[in-house]
Each structure stands twice: as structure tokens, then as C-alpha cells.
Coordinates of C-alpha atoms in Angstrom, one line a residue:
M1 CA 5.4 -45.7 -40.7
T2 CA 2.6 -45.9 -43.3
E3 CA 2.2 -49.3 -45.0
R4 CA 2.4 -49.4 -48.8
V5 CA -1.0 -50.1 -50.3
H6 CA -0.9 -52.7 -53.1
R7 CA -3.1 -51.8 -56.1
L8 CA -4.5 -54.9 -57.8
S9 CA -6.7 -55.5 -60.8
R10 CA -9.6 -57.8 -60.4
G11 CA -7.8 -60.4 -62.5
E12 CA -4.7 -60.2 -60.3
A13 CA -6.9 -60.6 -57.2
R14 CA -8.5 -63.7 -58.7
R15 CA -5.2 -65.3 -59.5
I16 CA -3.9 -64.7 -56.0
A17 CA -7.1 -66.3 -54.6
V18 CA -6.8 -69.3 -56.9
Q19 CA -3.1 -69.8 -56.1
A20 CA -3.7 -69.6 -52.4
Q21 CA -6.3 -72.3 -52.6
L22 CA -3.9 -74.7 -54.5
L23 CA -6.2 -74.6 -57.6
D24 CA -3.6 -73.4 -60.1
Q25 CA -1.3 -75.5 -62.2
P26 CA 1.9 -76.1 -60.2
R27 CA 4.8 -74.1 -61.4
S28 CA 7.4 -75.8 -63.6
G29 CA 9.1 -78.6 -61.8
Q30 CA 6.7 -78.6 -58.9
P31 CA 4.2 -81.4 -58.4
R32 CA 0.7 -81.1 -57.0
P33 CA 0.5 -81.3 -53.2
G34 CA 1.7 -84.7 -52.2
S35 CA -0.7 -85.7 -49.3
V36 CA -4.0 -85.0 -47.7
L37 CA -2.3 -83.7 -44.6
E38 CA -0.2 -81.3 -46.6
V39 CA -3.3 -79.9 -48.3
V40 CA -5.3 -79.5 -45.0
R41 CA -2.4 -77.9 -43.3
H42 CA -2.2 -75.3 -46.0
L43 CA -6.0 -74.8 -46.2
T44 CA -6.1 -74.8 -42.4
M45 CA -9.4 -76.7 -42.3
L46 CA -11.6 -79.1 -44.3
Q47 CA -15.4 -78.7 -43.8
V48 CA -17.3 -81.9 -43.1
E49 CA -20.6 -82.2 -44.9
P50 CA -22.0 -85.8 -45.4
T51 CA -24.2 -84.9 -48.4
A52 CA -22.9 -87.1 -51.2
A53 CA -24.9 -86.2 -54.4
V54 CA -21.5 -86.6 -56.1
A55 CA -19.2 -87.4 -53.1
P56 CA -18.8 -85.9 -49.6
S57 CA -17.6 -82.3 -49.9
A58 CA -14.4 -82.9 -48.1
D59 CA -13.5 -85.6 -50.6
V60 CA -14.3 -83.4 -53.5
V61 CA -12.2 -80.6 -52.1
L62 CA -9.2 -82.9 -51.8
W63 CA -9.8 -84.4 -55.2
S64 CA -9.8 -80.9 -56.7
R65 CA -6.3 -80.4 -55.3
L66 CA -4.7 -83.8 -55.4
G67 CA -6.3 -85.3 -58.5
S68 CA -7.4 -88.8 -59.0
A69 CA -4.5 -90.1 -56.9
Y70 CA -6.5 -89.0 -53.9
D71 CA -7.9 -92.0 -51.9
P72 CA -10.6 -91.2 -49.3
A73 CA -9.2 -93.9 -47.1
E74 CA -6.2 -91.6 -46.5
L75 CA -8.5 -89.0 -45.0
E76 CA -10.3 -91.6 -42.9
E77 CA -7.0 -92.8 -41.5
L78 CA -5.9 -89.3 -40.6
V79 CA -9.2 -88.8 -38.7
A80 CA -9.0 -92.2 -37.0
S81 CA -5.5 -91.5 -35.8
Q82 CA -6.5 -88.0 -34.7
Q83 CA -3.9 -86.3 -36.9
L84 CA -7.0 -84.4 -38.1
I85 CA -9.5 -83.4 -35.4
D86 CA -13.1 -82.5 -36.0
L87 CA -13.9 -79.1 -34.4
D88 CA -17.3 -77.7 -35.2
Q89 CA -17.6 -79.9 -38.3
R90 CA -14.3 -78.8 -39.6
L91 CA -11.3 -81.1 -39.7
R92 CA -8.2 -79.3 -38.5
P93 CA -4.6 -80.4 -38.1
R94 CA -3.9 -81.7 -34.7
E95 CA -1.1 -79.2 -34.0
D96 CA -3.5 -76.3 -34.6
L97 CA -5.9 -77.2 -31.8
A98 CA -4.0 -75.1 -29.2
L99 CA -4.8 -72.0 -31.2
F100 CA -8.5 -72.7 -30.6
R101 CA -8.2 -73.9 -27.0
A102 CA -6.8 -70.4 -26.3
E103 CA -10.2 -69.0 -27.2
M104 CA -12.1 -71.7 -25.3
R105 CA -10.4 -70.6 -22.1
H106 CA -12.2 -67.3 -22.4
W107 CA -15.7 -68.6 -23.0
P108 CA -18.2 -67.1 -23.4
G109 CA -16.0 -64.2 -24.5
R110 CA -13.9 -61.3 -23.2
P111 CA -15.8 -58.6 -21.2
P112 CA -17.9 -56.7 -21.7
L113 CA -20.2 -59.6 -22.7
K114 CA -23.0 -59.0 -25.2
D115 CA -26.6 -59.7 -24.0
W116 CA -26.7 -63.0 -25.8
Q117 CA -23.5 -64.1 -24.2
E118 CA -24.8 -63.2 -20.7
R119 CA -28.0 -65.2 -21.4
T120 CA -26.0 -68.2 -22.6
L121 CA -23.7 -68.1 -19.6
A122 CA -26.7 -67.8 -17.2
W123 CA -28.3 -70.9 -18.9
V124 CA -25.2 -73.0 -18.5
E125 CA -24.8 -72.0 -14.9
A126 CA -28.4 -72.8 -14.2
N127 CA -27.8 -76.3 -15.6
E128 CA -24.5 -76.9 -13.8
A129 CA -25.7 -80.3 -12.4
C130 CA -26.6 -81.5 -15.9
R131 CA -23.2 -80.4 -17.2
I132 CA -21.5 -82.4 -14.5
D133 CA -23.7 -85.4 -15.3
V134 CA -22.7 -85.2 -19.0
L135 CA -19.0 -85.0 -18.1
E136 CA -19.2 -88.0 -15.7
T137 CA -21.1 -90.1 -18.1
L138 CA -18.5 -89.5 -20.8
R139 CA -15.7 -90.1 -18.3
Q140 CA -17.1 -93.5 -17.5
D141 CA -18.5 -94.7 -20.8
G142 CA -17.3 -92.3 -23.6
P143 CA -17.2 -91.9 -26.5
L144 CA -21.0 -91.8 -26.8
P145 CA -23.7 -90.5 -29.1
L146 CA -25.9 -87.6 -28.0
S147 CA -28.8 -89.9 -27.4
A148 CA -26.8 -91.7 -24.6
L149 CA -26.2 -88.5 -22.6
P150 CA -28.4 -87.7 -19.7
D151 CA -30.8 -84.7 -19.8
T152 CA -31.0 -83.5 -16.3
C153 CA -31.3 -79.9 -17.2
A154 CA -33.3 -77.9 -14.6
V155 CA -33.9 -75.1 -17.1
P156 CA -34.9 -76.0 -20.7
W157 CA -33.3 -74.3 -23.6
R158 CA -35.8 -71.8 -25.1
S159 CA -35.7 -70.6 -28.6
S160 CA -38.2 -69.7 -31.3
G161 CA -36.6 -72.2 -33.7
W162 CA -35.9 -75.9 -34.2
N163 CA -33.5 -76.1 -31.2
N164 CA -36.3 -75.4 -28.7
A165 CA -36.1 -77.8 -25.7
K166 CA -33.1 -79.7 -27.3
N167 CA -31.3 -79.3 -24.0
V168 CA -28.5 -81.8 -24.3
K169 CA -27.7 -80.9 -27.9
M170 CA -27.4 -77.2 -27.0
L171 CA -25.5 -77.9 -23.8
V172 CA -23.0 -80.2 -25.5
G173 CA -22.4 -77.6 -28.2
L174 CA -21.6 -75.0 -25.5
M175 CA -19.3 -77.5 -23.8
V176 CA -17.4 -77.8 -27.0
E177 CA -17.0 -74.0 -27.0
R178 CA -15.8 -74.2 -23.4
G179 CA -13.2 -76.9 -24.4
E180 CA -14.8 -79.6 -22.2
V181 CA -16.2 -81.9 -24.8
A182 CA -15.1 -82.8 -28.4
R183 CA -16.2 -84.8 -31.4
A184 CA -14.6 -88.2 -31.2
G185 CA -15.7 -89.9 -34.5
R186 CA -18.9 -91.3 -35.9
E187 CA -21.0 -94.4 -35.5
G188 CA -22.7 -94.5 -38.9
R189 CA -24.1 -91.0 -39.3
E190 CA -24.3 -90.4 -35.6
V191 CA -21.6 -88.2 -34.0
L192 CA -19.7 -89.6 -31.0
W193 CA -18.7 -87.3 -28.1
D194 CA -16.0 -87.6 -25.5
L195 CA -14.0 -85.6 -23.0
A196 CA -11.9 -83.0 -24.9
E197 CA -8.8 -84.1 -22.8
R198 CA -9.0 -87.5 -24.6
V199 CA -9.2 -86.0 -28.1
Y200 CA -7.2 -82.7 -28.1
P201 CA -3.4 -82.9 -27.9
D202 CA -1.9 -81.6 -24.6
D203 CA 0.1 -78.9 -26.3
P204 CA 1.0 -75.6 -24.7
V205 CA -1.7 -73.0 -25.2
P206 CA -0.7 -69.5 -26.3
D207 CA -2.2 -66.4 -25.0
L208 CA -5.4 -65.4 -26.8
E209 CA -4.1 -62.4 -28.8
S210 CA -1.2 -64.5 -30.1
A211 CA -3.5 -67.3 -31.0
L212 CA -6.0 -65.1 -32.9
R213 CA -3.2 -63.3 -34.7
E214 CA -1.7 -66.7 -35.8
R215 CA -5.1 -68.0 -37.0
A216 CA -5.6 -64.8 -39.0
E217 CA -2.2 -65.1 -40.7
R218 CA -2.8 -68.8 -41.6
R219 CA -6.3 -67.9 -42.9
L220 CA -4.8 -65.2 -45.1
R221 CA -2.2 -67.6 -46.5
A222 CA -5.1 -70.0 -47.4
L223 CA -7.3 -67.3 -49.0
G224 CA -4.6 -65.1 -50.6
L225 CA -6.6 -62.0 -49.9
A226 CA -9.5 -61.1 -47.6
R227 CA -11.2 -58.2 -46.0
P228 CA -9.7 -56.9 -42.7
R229 CA -13.2 -56.9 -41.2
A230 CA -16.3 -58.9 -42.2
P231 CA -19.6 -59.9 -40.6
V232 CA -19.3 -62.6 -38.0
T233 CA -19.8 -66.1 -39.4
P234 CA -20.2 -69.3 -37.5
G235 CA -17.2 -71.7 -37.5
E236 CA -14.6 -69.9 -39.5
P237 CA -14.3 -66.1 -40.0
N238 CA -14.0 -64.6 -43.5
D239 CA -11.8 -61.7 -42.3
V240 CA -8.1 -61.5 -41.3
G241 CA -7.6 -58.4 -39.2
E242 CA -4.2 -56.8 -39.8
A243 CA -2.6 -59.9 -41.2
G244 CA -0.6 -59.5 -44.5
E245 CA -0.4 -56.1 -46.2
P246 CA -3.1 -53.6 -47.3
A247 CA -4.5 -53.7 -50.8
V248 CA -7.2 -52.2 -53.0
I249 CA -8.8 -53.9 -55.9
E250 CA -9.8 -52.0 -59.0
G251 CA -13.6 -51.8 -59.3
V252 CA -14.2 -53.2 -55.8
P253 CA -14.9 -50.7 -53.1
G254 CA -13.2 -50.9 -49.7
R255 CA -9.9 -52.3 -48.3
W256 CA -8.4 -55.7 -48.4
R257 CA -5.4 -57.5 -46.9
V258 CA -3.1 -59.6 -49.2
D259 CA -0.5 -62.3 -48.6
P260 CA 2.6 -60.5 -50.0
T261 CA 4.3 -63.8 -50.9
L262 CA 1.7 -64.3 -53.7
L263 CA 2.2 -60.9 -55.3
D264 CA 3.8 -61.0 -58.8
R265 CA 4.0 -64.8 -58.8
P266 CA 3.8 -66.4 -62.2
F267 CA 0.4 -67.9 -62.8
A268 CA -0.6 -71.0 -64.8
G269 CA -4.3 -71.9 -64.6
R270 CA -6.2 -75.1 -65.0
V271 CA -9.7 -76.5 -65.0
A272 CA -11.2 -77.6 -61.6
L273 CA -14.6 -78.7 -60.5
L274 CA -15.4 -77.4 -57.1
S275 CA -17.5 -78.5 -54.2
P276 CA -20.3 -76.0 -53.4
L277 CA -18.6 -75.6 -50.0
D278 CA -15.1 -75.1 -51.4
R279 CA -13.3 -72.2 -49.7
L280 CA -12.8 -70.4 -53.0
V281 CA -16.6 -69.9 -53.2
F282 CA -17.8 -70.4 -49.7
D283 CA -17.7 -66.7 -48.8
R284 CA -20.3 -65.7 -51.4
K285 CA -19.8 -62.0 -51.0
R286 CA -16.0 -62.3 -51.7
M287 CA -16.8 -64.7 -54.6
T288 CA -19.1 -62.1 -56.2
E289 CA -16.7 -59.2 -55.6
L290 CA -13.7 -61.1 -57.1
F291 CA -15.2 -63.4 -59.7
E292 CA -18.5 -61.7 -60.5
F293 CA -20.1 -65.1 -60.3
D294 CA -23.8 -65.7 -59.6
Y295 CA -24.1 -68.8 -57.5
Q296 CA -25.7 -70.3 -54.4
L297 CA -26.2 -73.8 -53.1
E298 CA -29.7 -75.0 -54.0
M299 CA -30.0 -78.3 -52.1
Y300 CA -32.4 -76.7 -49.6
K301 CA -34.7 -75.2 -52.3
P302 CA -37.7 -77.0 -53.8
A303 CA -36.7 -78.7 -57.0
A304 CA -39.0 -76.3 -59.1
Q305 CA -37.1 -73.3 -57.8
R306 CA -33.6 -74.5 -58.6
R307 CA -31.8 -72.8 -61.5
W308 CA -28.6 -75.0 -61.6
G309 CA -29.3 -78.2 -59.6
Y310 CA -29.3 -79.8 -56.2
W311 CA -25.5 -79.8 -55.7
A312 CA -24.2 -77.9 -58.7
M313 CA -20.5 -77.7 -58.8
P314 CA -18.8 -74.4 -59.7
V315 CA -16.5 -74.8 -62.8
L316 CA -13.1 -73.0 -62.5
V317 CA -11.2 -72.3 -65.7
R318 CA -7.8 -70.7 -64.9
D319 CA -8.9 -67.6 -62.9
R320 CA -12.6 -67.5 -63.9
L321 CA -15.6 -69.2 -62.6
V322 CA -17.4 -69.9 -65.8
G323 CA -20.3 -72.2 -65.0
K324 CA -21.9 -74.9 -62.9
L325 CA -21.9 -78.7 -63.4
D326 CA -25.2 -80.4 -62.4
A327 CA -24.2 -84.0 -61.8
T328 CA -25.3 -86.9 -59.6
A329 CA -23.5 -90.1 -58.7
D330 CA -25.9 -93.0 -59.3
R331 CA -23.9 -95.8 -57.7
A332 CA -26.7 -98.4 -58.1
E333 CA -26.4 -97.9 -61.9
G334 CA -22.6 -97.3 -61.9
E335 CA -23.1 -93.9 -63.5
L336 CA -22.1 -90.3 -63.0
R337 CA -25.2 -88.6 -64.5
I338 CA -24.6 -85.2 -66.0
D339 CA -27.9 -83.4 -66.2
A340 CA -26.5 -80.1 -67.3
L341 CA -23.3 -78.0 -67.8
H342 CA -24.5 -74.5 -67.2
E343 CA -22.3 -71.9 -69.0
D344 CA -22.0 -68.4 -67.5
E345 CA -19.4 -67.7 -70.1
P346 CA -19.1 -69.6 -73.4
L347 CA -16.6 -72.4 -72.9
D348 CA -15.5 -72.5 -76.6
A349 CA -11.9 -73.8 -76.7
D350 CA -12.0 -74.8 -73.0
R351 CA -15.0 -77.2 -73.5
D352 CA -12.8 -80.2 -74.1
A353 CA -10.7 -79.5 -71.0
V354 CA -13.8 -79.2 -68.8
E355 CA -15.4 -82.4 -70.2
A356 CA -12.0 -84.2 -69.6
E357 CA -12.2 -83.0 -66.0
V358 CA -15.7 -84.4 -65.7
D359 CA -14.5 -87.7 -67.1
D360 CA -11.7 -87.7 -64.6
L361 CA -14.2 -87.1 -61.8
A362 CA -16.2 -90.1 -63.0
R363 CA -13.1 -92.3 -63.2
W364 CA -12.1 -91.3 -59.6
L365 CA -15.6 -92.3 -58.4
G366 CA -15.5 -95.5 -60.3
L367 CA -18.5 -94.5 -62.4
E368 CA -19.3 -94.2 -66.1
P369 CA -20.0 -90.6 -67.2
V370 CA -23.4 -90.3 -68.8
W371 CA -24.3 -86.9 -70.4
L372 CA -28.0 -86.3 -70.6

């Protein structure tokens, strides 16, 4: 039986994406999400990035959804109690880990293996003694920082980049992919590692196909609509396979998949200031296709080459991305310094609402907003 293909305007597609990310105004009688755990369960993950030009990205993402009632201590407690678990610098609900352990069981991948997978497998096998040493050290003394783990690798890691000869770092990363080692917290800015069996819940692990299908369905609920196929990205895919129902978007070539529960839902927009790593904008190709928004994170560019600022925050007004806020938290001076509000579209009647959101951000940070 042929599936019905939903035909969406670009505006309808944007509104679906905004609603899926909990960035719309809640419907009449419905409050904003009530807790950090509720938000992360819906979003499926929260990317960890310690850069705090304004605040750490994870905190900004949660503030954008929960408002100024959000307390970062709530997130810290969820991590400390392992209700949220750090997998590849993404905090995920504890109960979702079984969906990822299913893939870990098939490391380095299902046959036939690609050349790079064969090379990686051969390198790990050549350093079996070092792998055992790392596991035994963690078993006796973990959790431990990377610097406390033994480098007894017989064959050094070879690359043309900055990972060359960083044997333990590369081996531990692969042991995470194998489901043997896990992030177990931080000591200052240093990651602590431990045996995965001490960190991950001992829940039943589904078969791989079921796990991948469930992950794709959850990803689509969080995104609203996505491509069925997209280039491979590290950490979290941007595509959803055959989850949801087929759709096409007016003016955008190619096929999409849409969460049917979001079709024809009433929409009430609001103003939101977003982290540069917010899931609404993280897939830059999708962002450009749906929102026609020109944006990139410029923190890695020399200052003279930046157009919008070191950590410019995308500005959402209803279903449009209309500009970037270049702001910096100067905690020593007690100020949120606003260097610029770049307008891609004239704010006009929305300017007061955007400035009010900036003021709310400053209050949440405990700082005084200073417009330069």
C-alpha cells in the first residue's frame, strides 16, 4: 500500500520543527515542560559543551525551554545520580542506554566492514594487552582521568592530525564504542572514566534493528521532520530512515519524513534565544532549507573574520530565525554585555519582545544587561 505523501509549505515545516523542539508557546491551559528530565527525555539528548561565553550550551538549551525557573543544579543532580548519562558528550536518559548498547555489541559494525573499520579493528586487536591493562586499572581504581590510565600500546595510533600517537585517548574512545568504558563524571574540566558496567543500567538490550528503529522514531519526534537519509555525522544522526510519514516541502527539493502527530496542530509562537548548538539549528543544512537562515558558529574563527560574534545566539521569533545576539557574560563585572543584535529581518514590532527575552536571560544569569 502506497503511503500518503504530506505536502507542506515551508512555513508549515518550520512550525512543525519549532513545536517538536518545545520552542513554541504552550497551547492554552498547558504549561511549559515541568522538569529538566522531561525536556531531555523529549529531546532525546543534551549536548555537553563547556564553553560558557554566556552559559554552557546545555544550560542555555534548558533555559530556552523551561524559562528562568530552570536551575542548573537540577541538571547537575540528574547527572550525579546517573538519571542522565554522558555518552559521547551527549547527556541521555538512563533508560535509553540499552538502545545504544545494542549497537555497541556489533562494534565495529555489521559486515561487510569498510576499510577504515577493518583498520580500526586491527589496531585494537594489536593492542589487546593495553586494552586489558586499562580495564584492570579502572576495575581496581576507577573512576580515573585519562592521564591515570596506562599506555602499554604495542602499536601507536597513526594519523595525519592532532590525534597522532595519542594512544590511550584513541583506545578509550574505541572502548566506549565497544561498550566497555564510559564517562563517569568530571574532576574540574577533566573527564573521569570507569567501567561501563558501573555506569550503564543493566537493562535488557533489544536486537539491533529494533534499537535503531526506536532511536529513529524518537529522533523524529524531537525534530518534527527530517530527511530519511543524510550524510553520516558523529554522535547523533540527522536522518530518521522510514520513521514517521513521507512529506515534501514546497520550494525544497527531495523527500522528508514528518511526525504525523504534529500535522495541523495549532501553533502559537514566542521569542527564544538559542544556543549555537541548539538542535533546531545544529543541522546547518536543514536549518538553511527550512529557515533560510545564514549562520555558523564563529568561536573557532580569528576575531577579525567573525561577522556575528564569538558565540552569537540565533534569535527565534515565532517560526522565523530573524537574527543573532552577540552577548558575553562578564561575571567579574556582574554584566551581560550585549555587543550587537544583528537583524537578518527587521524586528519592528517584535523588538520589545526580543529585548525582554535578553533581559530575562540576564536575570537568570544574575547579571545586569548592558547594551553597547
